[in-house]
Short mmCIF file of C-alpha atoms in Angstrom, two decimals:
data_model
loop_
_atom_site.label_atom_id
_atom_site.label_comp_id
_atom_site.label_asym_id
_atom_site.label_seq_id
_atom_site.Cartn_x
_atom_site.Cartn_y
_atom_site.Cartn_z
CA MET G 1 -9.60 -12.37 10.87
CA ALA G 2 -10.53 -15.88 11.88
CA VAL G 3 -7.65 -17.39 10.55
CA LEU G 4 -5.15 -14.82 11.91
CA THR G 5 -6.93 -15.22 15.41
CA ALA G 6 -6.29 -19.04 15.22
CA ALA G 7 -2.69 -18.31 14.09
CA LEU G 8 -2.36 -16.02 17.29
CA ALA G 9 -3.58 -18.71 19.51
CA GLY G 10 -1.35 -21.26 17.82
CA ALA G 11 1.83 -18.87 18.28
CA THR G 12 0.69 -18.19 21.93
CA LEU G 13 0.40 -21.87 22.62
CA ALA G 14 3.90 -22.64 21.02
CA GLY G 15 5.34 -19.64 22.88
CA LEU G 16 4.05 -20.97 26.32
CA ALA G 17 5.14 -24.65 25.58
CA LEU G 18 8.54 -24.32 23.98
CA GLY G 19 11.79 -22.64 25.51
CA SER G 20 14.79 -23.88 27.32
CA VAL G 21 12.24 -25.91 29.36
CA ARG G 22 9.85 -27.85 27.02
CA ILE G 23 6.37 -28.17 28.31
CA PRO G 24 3.75 -30.65 26.77
CA PRO G 25 1.03 -28.54 25.22
CA GLY G 26 -1.74 -30.41 27.05
CA ASP G 27 -0.11 -29.31 30.42
CA VAL G 28 -0.09 -25.68 29.14
CA VAL G 29 -3.76 -25.92 28.34
CA GLU G 30 -4.54 -27.46 31.80
CA ILE G 31 -2.46 -24.60 33.34
CA LEU G 32 -4.21 -21.91 31.48
CA THR G 33 -7.84 -23.39 32.18
CA GLY G 34 -7.00 -23.76 35.86
CA ARG G 35 -7.40 -27.56 35.78
CA ALA G 36 -3.77 -28.44 36.60
CA GLY G 37 -2.62 -29.19 39.92
CA PRO G 38 0.59 -27.93 41.76
CA SER G 39 3.40 -28.14 39.38
CA PRO G 40 6.88 -26.38 38.60
CA PHE G 41 5.48 -25.81 35.12
CA ARG G 42 2.83 -23.56 36.43
CA THR G 43 5.24 -20.75 37.49
CA ILE G 44 7.20 -21.01 34.25
CA VAL G 45 3.95 -20.58 32.26
CA LEU G 46 1.95 -18.06 34.13
CA ASP G 47 4.63 -15.90 35.57
CA VAL G 48 7.49 -16.07 33.00
CA ARG G 49 6.16 -16.97 29.54
CA LEU G 50 2.68 -15.60 29.48
CA PRO G 51 3.73 -12.09 30.30
CA ARG G 52 6.27 -12.25 27.75
CA VAL G 53 4.02 -13.38 24.98
CA VAL G 54 1.32 -10.87 25.94
CA LEU G 55 3.89 -8.07 25.72
CA GLY G 56 5.08 -9.58 22.29
CA ALA G 57 1.59 -9.51 21.06
CA THR G 58 1.04 -5.90 22.18
CA VAL G 59 4.25 -4.45 20.82
CA GLY G 60 3.99 -6.35 17.50
CA ALA G 61 0.44 -5.14 17.00
CA GLY G 62 1.34 -1.62 17.87
CA LEU G 63 4.27 -1.43 15.66
CA ALA G 64 2.48 -2.71 12.67
CA VAL G 65 -0.38 -0.34 13.21
CA ILE G 66 1.90 2.59 13.67
CA GLY G 67 3.92 1.53 10.40
CA THR G 68 0.66 1.38 8.52
CA VAL G 69 -0.43 4.87 9.45
CA LEU G 70 3.02 6.45 8.98
CA GLN G 71 3.12 4.86 5.57
CA ALA G 72 -0.35 6.57 4.72
CA LEU G 73 0.64 9.95 6.32
CA VAL G 74 3.80 10.35 4.31
CA ARG G 75 2.74 8.32 1.25
CA ASN G 76 5.76 6.32 1.39
CA PRO G 77 5.85 2.49 1.50
CA LEU G 78 9.29 2.41 3.01
CA ALA G 79 8.11 4.49 6.20
CA ASP G 80 8.19 2.63 9.55
CA PRO G 81 8.98 3.80 13.15
CA PHE G 82 12.51 2.43 13.10
CA LEU G 83 13.56 3.80 9.61
CA LEU G 84 11.87 7.26 10.50
CA GLY G 85 14.15 7.53 13.76
CA VAL G 86 11.10 7.28 15.93
CA SER G 87 12.12 4.23 17.75
CA SER G 88 15.63 5.59 18.01
CA GLY G 89 14.28 8.85 19.57
CA ALA G 90 12.17 6.94 22.05
CA SER G 91 15.22 4.75 22.92
CA VAL G 92 17.23 7.83 23.57
CA GLY G 93 14.42 9.20 25.91
CA ALA G 94 14.26 5.73 27.75
CA VAL G 95 18.28 5.51 28.12
CA CYS G 96 18.12 9.20 29.56
CA ALA G 97 15.45 8.21 32.03
CA ILE G 98 17.31 5.11 33.10
CA VAL G 99 20.59 7.14 33.45
CA LEU G 100 19.08 10.14 35.26
CA GLY G 101 16.87 7.76 37.42
CA GLY G 102 19.92 6.23 38.84
CA VAL G 103 21.71 9.56 39.47
CA PHE G 104 18.67 11.13 41.17
CA GLY G 105 17.75 7.93 42.77
CA LEU G 106 14.31 7.41 41.36
CA GLY G 107 12.71 3.96 42.57
CA ALA G 108 12.44 1.14 39.97
CA ALA G 109 8.59 1.19 40.04
CA LEU G 110 8.34 4.87 39.36
CA SER G 111 10.89 4.58 36.44
CA THR G 112 9.18 1.71 34.93
CA THR G 113 5.59 3.07 35.06
CA VAL G 114 6.03 7.02 34.69
CA THR G 115 9.63 8.08 33.86
CA ILE G 116 10.60 5.81 31.09
CA PRO G 117 7.34 5.98 29.06
CA ALA G 118 7.29 9.70 29.49
CA ALA G 119 10.74 10.16 28.17
CA SER G 120 10.31 7.67 25.40
CA PHE G 121 7.19 9.59 24.27
CA ALA G 122 9.08 12.90 24.35
CA GLY G 123 12.15 11.33 22.51
CA ALA G 124 9.81 9.66 19.69
CA LEU G 125 7.76 13.07 19.23
CA VAL G 126 10.84 15.16 18.86
CA SER G 127 12.63 12.85 16.39
CA LEU G 128 9.59 12.65 14.30
CA VAL G 129 9.10 16.35 14.26
CA VAL G 130 12.77 16.72 13.10
CA VAL G 131 12.51 14.20 10.50
CA TYR G 132 9.14 15.72 9.14
CA ALA G 133 10.64 19.16 9.06
CA LEU G 134 13.82 17.95 7.34
CA ALA G 135 11.55 16.25 4.63
CA ARG G 136 9.48 19.24 3.95
CA GLY G 137 10.37 21.60 0.97
CA GLY G 138 11.27 25.20 0.92
CA GLY G 139 7.65 26.16 -0.02
CA GLY G 140 6.11 24.06 2.57
CA SER G 141 5.40 21.05 0.33
CA PHE G 142 6.04 17.62 1.66
CA ALA G 143 8.93 15.89 0.07
CA THR G 144 8.54 12.04 0.52
CA GLY G 145 11.81 11.53 -1.52
CA ARG G 146 13.84 13.12 1.39
CA LEU G 147 11.93 11.38 4.15
CA ILE G 148 13.96 8.03 4.35
CA LEU G 149 17.21 9.93 3.98
CA ALA G 150 16.21 12.33 6.67
CA GLY G 151 15.03 9.32 9.02
CA VAL G 152 18.32 7.37 8.67
CA ALA G 153 20.34 10.49 9.26
CA VAL G 154 18.43 11.27 12.42
CA SER G 155 18.57 7.74 13.50
CA TYR G 156 22.36 7.64 13.14
CA ILE G 157 22.52 10.68 15.29
CA LEU G 158 20.38 9.44 17.97
CA THR G 159 22.27 6.26 18.04
CA ALA G 160 25.36 8.04 18.49
CA LEU G 161 23.81 10.19 21.31
CA THR G 162 22.84 6.99 22.99
CA SER G 163 26.42 5.68 22.89
CA LEU G 164 27.51 8.97 24.29
CA ILE G 165 25.27 8.74 27.23
CA LEU G 166 26.27 5.27 27.78
CA VAL G 167 30.07 6.12 27.65
CA THR G 168 29.79 9.13 29.85
CA ALA G 169 27.38 7.30 32.47
CA ASP G 170 29.01 7.14 36.06
CA SER G 171 27.75 3.62 36.60
CA ALA G 172 28.66 0.56 34.55
CA ASP G 173 25.54 -1.02 35.72
CA HIS G 174 23.70 1.04 33.12
CA LEU G 175 25.45 -1.01 30.14
CA LYS G 176 23.11 -3.96 30.26
CA GLU G 177 20.02 -1.85 30.62
CA VAL G 178 21.02 0.34 27.73
CA LEU G 179 22.02 -2.51 25.55
CA TYR G 180 18.70 -3.94 26.01
CA TRP G 181 16.89 -0.88 24.66
CA THR G 182 19.17 -0.54 21.68
CA LEU G 183 18.70 -4.26 20.66
CA GLY G 184 15.11 -4.75 21.53
CA GLY G 185 13.88 -7.45 23.75
CA LEU G 186 10.89 -8.86 25.70
CA GLY G 187 12.74 -10.57 28.56
CA SER G 188 11.83 -8.10 31.11
CA ALA G 189 8.10 -8.79 30.87
CA ARG G 190 6.13 -8.78 34.02
CA TRP G 191 2.45 -8.76 34.78
CA ASP G 192 2.55 -5.43 36.74
CA MET G 193 3.94 -3.70 33.66
CA LEU G 194 1.51 -4.73 31.02
CA ALA G 195 -1.36 -2.53 31.80
CA LEU G 196 0.01 0.47 30.15
CA PRO G 197 1.16 -0.87 26.96
CA CYS G 198 -2.04 -2.85 26.57
CA ALA G 199 -4.38 0.09 27.37
CA THR G 200 -2.43 2.40 25.04
CA LEU G 201 -2.62 -0.15 22.18
CA LEU G 202 -6.31 -0.66 22.47
CA LEU G 203 -7.17 3.09 22.81
CA GLY G 204 -4.66 4.03 20.07
CA THR G 205 -5.78 1.43 17.55
CA ALA G 206 -9.55 2.27 18.20
CA LEU G 207 -8.75 6.15 17.54
CA LEU G 208 -6.75 5.29 14.38
CA THR G 209 -9.52 2.96 13.10
CA ALA G 210 -12.13 5.76 13.69
CA LEU G 211 -9.71 7.98 11.43
CA ALA G 212 -9.66 5.46 8.63
CA ARG G 213 -11.63 7.72 6.16
CA PRO G 214 -8.99 10.56 6.47
CA LEU G 215 -6.05 8.11 6.07
CA ASP G 216 -7.78 6.72 2.92
CA LEU G 217 -8.07 10.37 1.62
CA LEU G 218 -4.38 10.95 2.02
CA LEU G 219 -3.68 7.94 -0.10
CA ALA G 220 -5.42 10.13 -2.94
CA GLY G 221 -2.62 12.73 -2.53
CA GLU G 222 -2.27 16.19 -0.72
CA GLU G 223 -4.38 18.09 -3.26
CA GLY G 224 -6.95 15.50 -3.53
CA ALA G 225 -7.52 15.15 0.22
CA THR G 226 -7.61 19.01 0.50
CA VAL G 227 -10.23 19.22 -2.13
CA LEU G 228 -12.37 16.47 -0.29
CA GLY G 229 -12.39 18.66 3.03
CA LEU G 230 -9.36 17.31 4.91
CA ASP G 231 -7.12 19.77 6.73
CA THR G 232 -3.84 17.86 5.85
CA ALA G 233 -1.46 19.74 7.98
CA ARG G 234 -3.55 19.66 11.28
CA PHE G 235 -4.59 15.98 10.51
CA ARG G 236 -0.87 14.87 10.19
CA ALA G 237 0.17 16.90 13.05
CA ALA G 238 -2.49 15.15 15.31
CA VAL G 239 -1.70 11.58 14.17
CA PHE G 240 2.04 12.29 14.27
CA VAL G 241 1.52 12.90 18.04
CA LEU G 242 -0.67 9.80 18.42
CA ALA G 243 1.94 7.84 16.66
CA SER G 244 4.72 9.17 18.74
CA LEU G 245 2.82 8.34 22.00
CA LEU G 246 2.15 4.64 20.82
CA THR G 247 5.93 4.37 19.82
CA GLY G 248 7.10 5.86 23.04
CA VAL G 249 5.06 3.62 25.25
CA LEU G 250 5.78 0.52 23.26
CA VAL G 251 9.54 1.12 23.01
CA ALA G 252 9.63 1.88 26.77
CA TYR G 253 8.81 -1.79 27.54
CA SER G 254 10.44 -3.49 24.62
CA GLY G 255 13.39 -1.44 23.40
CA ALA G 256 13.89 -0.49 19.81
CA ILE G 257 12.40 -3.61 17.57
CA GLY G 258 12.87 -2.57 14.12
CA PHE G 259 11.07 -3.40 10.63
CA VAL G 260 7.95 -4.85 12.28
CA GLY G 261 6.09 -1.74 11.17
CA LEU G 262 7.74 -2.13 7.61
CA MET G 263 7.05 -5.57 6.73
CA VAL G 264 3.66 -6.43 8.16
CA PRO G 265 1.55 -3.69 6.42
CA HIS G 266 2.69 -4.81 3.07
CA ALA G 267 1.65 -8.36 3.64
CA ALA G 268 -1.59 -7.25 5.20
CA ARG G 269 -2.38 -5.09 2.08
CA LEU G 270 -1.98 -8.30 -0.01
CA LEU G 271 -4.76 -9.83 1.88
CA VAL G 272 -7.48 -7.07 2.23
CA GLY G 273 -6.29 -4.05 0.21
CA ALA G 274 -5.46 -0.50 1.24
CA ALA G 275 -8.76 0.75 2.82
CA HIS G 276 -7.75 1.39 6.50
CA ARG G 277 -10.90 0.35 8.36
CA ALA G 278 -10.31 -3.22 7.13
CA LEU G 279 -6.52 -2.93 7.06
CA LEU G 280 -5.82 -1.93 10.69
CA PRO G 281 -7.51 -4.70 12.44
CA VAL G 282 -5.75 -7.26 10.34
CA VAL G 283 -2.46 -5.55 10.53
CA ALA G 284 -2.65 -5.59 14.32
CA LEU G 285 -3.31 -9.24 14.45
CA MET G 286 -0.61 -10.10 11.90
CA GLY G 287 1.79 -7.86 13.73
CA ALA G 288 1.07 -9.71 17.04
CA VAL G 289 1.60 -13.21 15.47
CA PHE G 290 4.70 -12.08 13.61
CA LEU G 291 6.45 -10.74 16.89
CA VAL G 292 5.13 -13.65 19.08
CA ALA G 293 6.68 -16.10 16.58
CA ALA G 294 9.79 -13.98 16.19
CA ASP G 295 10.43 -13.98 19.90
CA LEU G 296 9.87 -17.70 20.06
CA ALA G 297 12.67 -18.08 17.69
CA ALA G 298 14.82 -15.77 19.63
CA ARG G 299 14.29 -17.99 22.91
CA THR G 300 14.74 -21.35 20.99
CA VAL G 301 17.28 -20.98 18.25
CA ALA G 302 20.20 -20.80 20.51
CA ALA G 303 18.67 -22.15 23.80
CA PRO G 304 19.41 -21.59 26.50
CA GLN G 305 20.93 -18.34 25.12
CA ASP G 306 18.20 -15.65 24.67
CA ILE G 307 18.86 -13.62 21.70
CA PRO G 308 17.21 -10.11 21.44
CA VAL G 309 14.27 -10.27 19.13
CA GLY G 310 15.14 -7.09 17.58
CA VAL G 311 18.19 -8.81 15.98
CA LEU G 312 16.03 -11.44 14.34
CA THR G 313 13.53 -8.82 12.96
CA ALA G 314 16.52 -6.85 11.65
CA LEU G 315 17.92 -9.92 9.90
CA THR G 316 14.52 -10.61 8.10
CA GLY G 317 13.60 -6.88 7.64
CA GLY G 318 16.79 -5.82 6.19
CA PRO G 319 16.61 -8.09 2.98
CA PHE G 320 12.71 -7.04 2.72
CA PHE G 321 13.62 -3.36 2.82
CA LEU G 322 16.18 -4.04 -0.07
CA TRP G 323 13.59 -5.91 -1.99
CA LEU G 324 11.08 -2.93 -1.67
CA LEU G 325 13.81 -0.64 -2.95
CA ARG G 326 14.41 -2.69 -5.83
CA ARG G 327 10.56 -2.92 -6.69
CA ARG G 328 10.38 0.85 -6.45
CA SER G 329 13.55 1.42 -8.57
CA GLU G 330 12.04 -0.82 -11.24
CA GLY G 331 8.70 1.10 -11.07
CA VAL G 332 6.65 -1.65 -9.62
CA PRO G 333 4.13 -0.57 -7.03
CA ALA G 334 5.15 -1.67 -3.47
#
């Protein structure tokens, strides 16, 4: 935890200092501590880069925690919000809110704080329920082997639905906004929009950490968890709703950023094992470090061009997913 906290501090300092305009790290520290005098760097650090870094840390931590929980719920190491279609469902909800908000003349502030997060949550919840229903067998047993296939199929359908909404939208001004949700990015971060995702992350992570023992029981299998007194159906349903709420809120502010919830939990398990009471705080910190670093790379690798961070996470997550598939096909525990 100490090492990861130091890594997050280092990634934050780098994220504030580097970019199209490079700022000396010493100046960044003076600005953060209030010791710097009037400077054009002050606005860049405090009003542009710091909200973006905070949003990146929040989204990265949240997606990593959600991926860890989903992998325990479905007992499949390949599960994450992106592959299960949850992020795609949240994106569809957000896109619908953007388009309908323009049609009905909703204010930008209302859309950002209420409409888009609520629509994202609804889309995430519906997509997760559909994927879960498709993965269940005829007798009600849960078939983890069909989960990824169902998630990929639902994700394709939702992506097509997003494209249909974009094509049929009356205003061409929605193109850039919708593209933002589908690729994922942190460029719209502002201080007035950070309260909800930060509060949701803290509350959701605290609740999930309190549920560490039931999550550990699920790792023993459906029958073992039932014998030990866990109502697996009700527990899964409740945690699925919580995971959908977290995903919906985060995607509402960052777009669909894939593979964070797939890669980070596996790396964290190598450090602290599979017990969720120790795993979830480590996963949250590691996810924050990863996405802050990925966003820094997205801002600097082709500066001044700002690459959507979801593109970079997909470029790294795709090979990792294929590696996991190969390990599972060879019978090696993931």
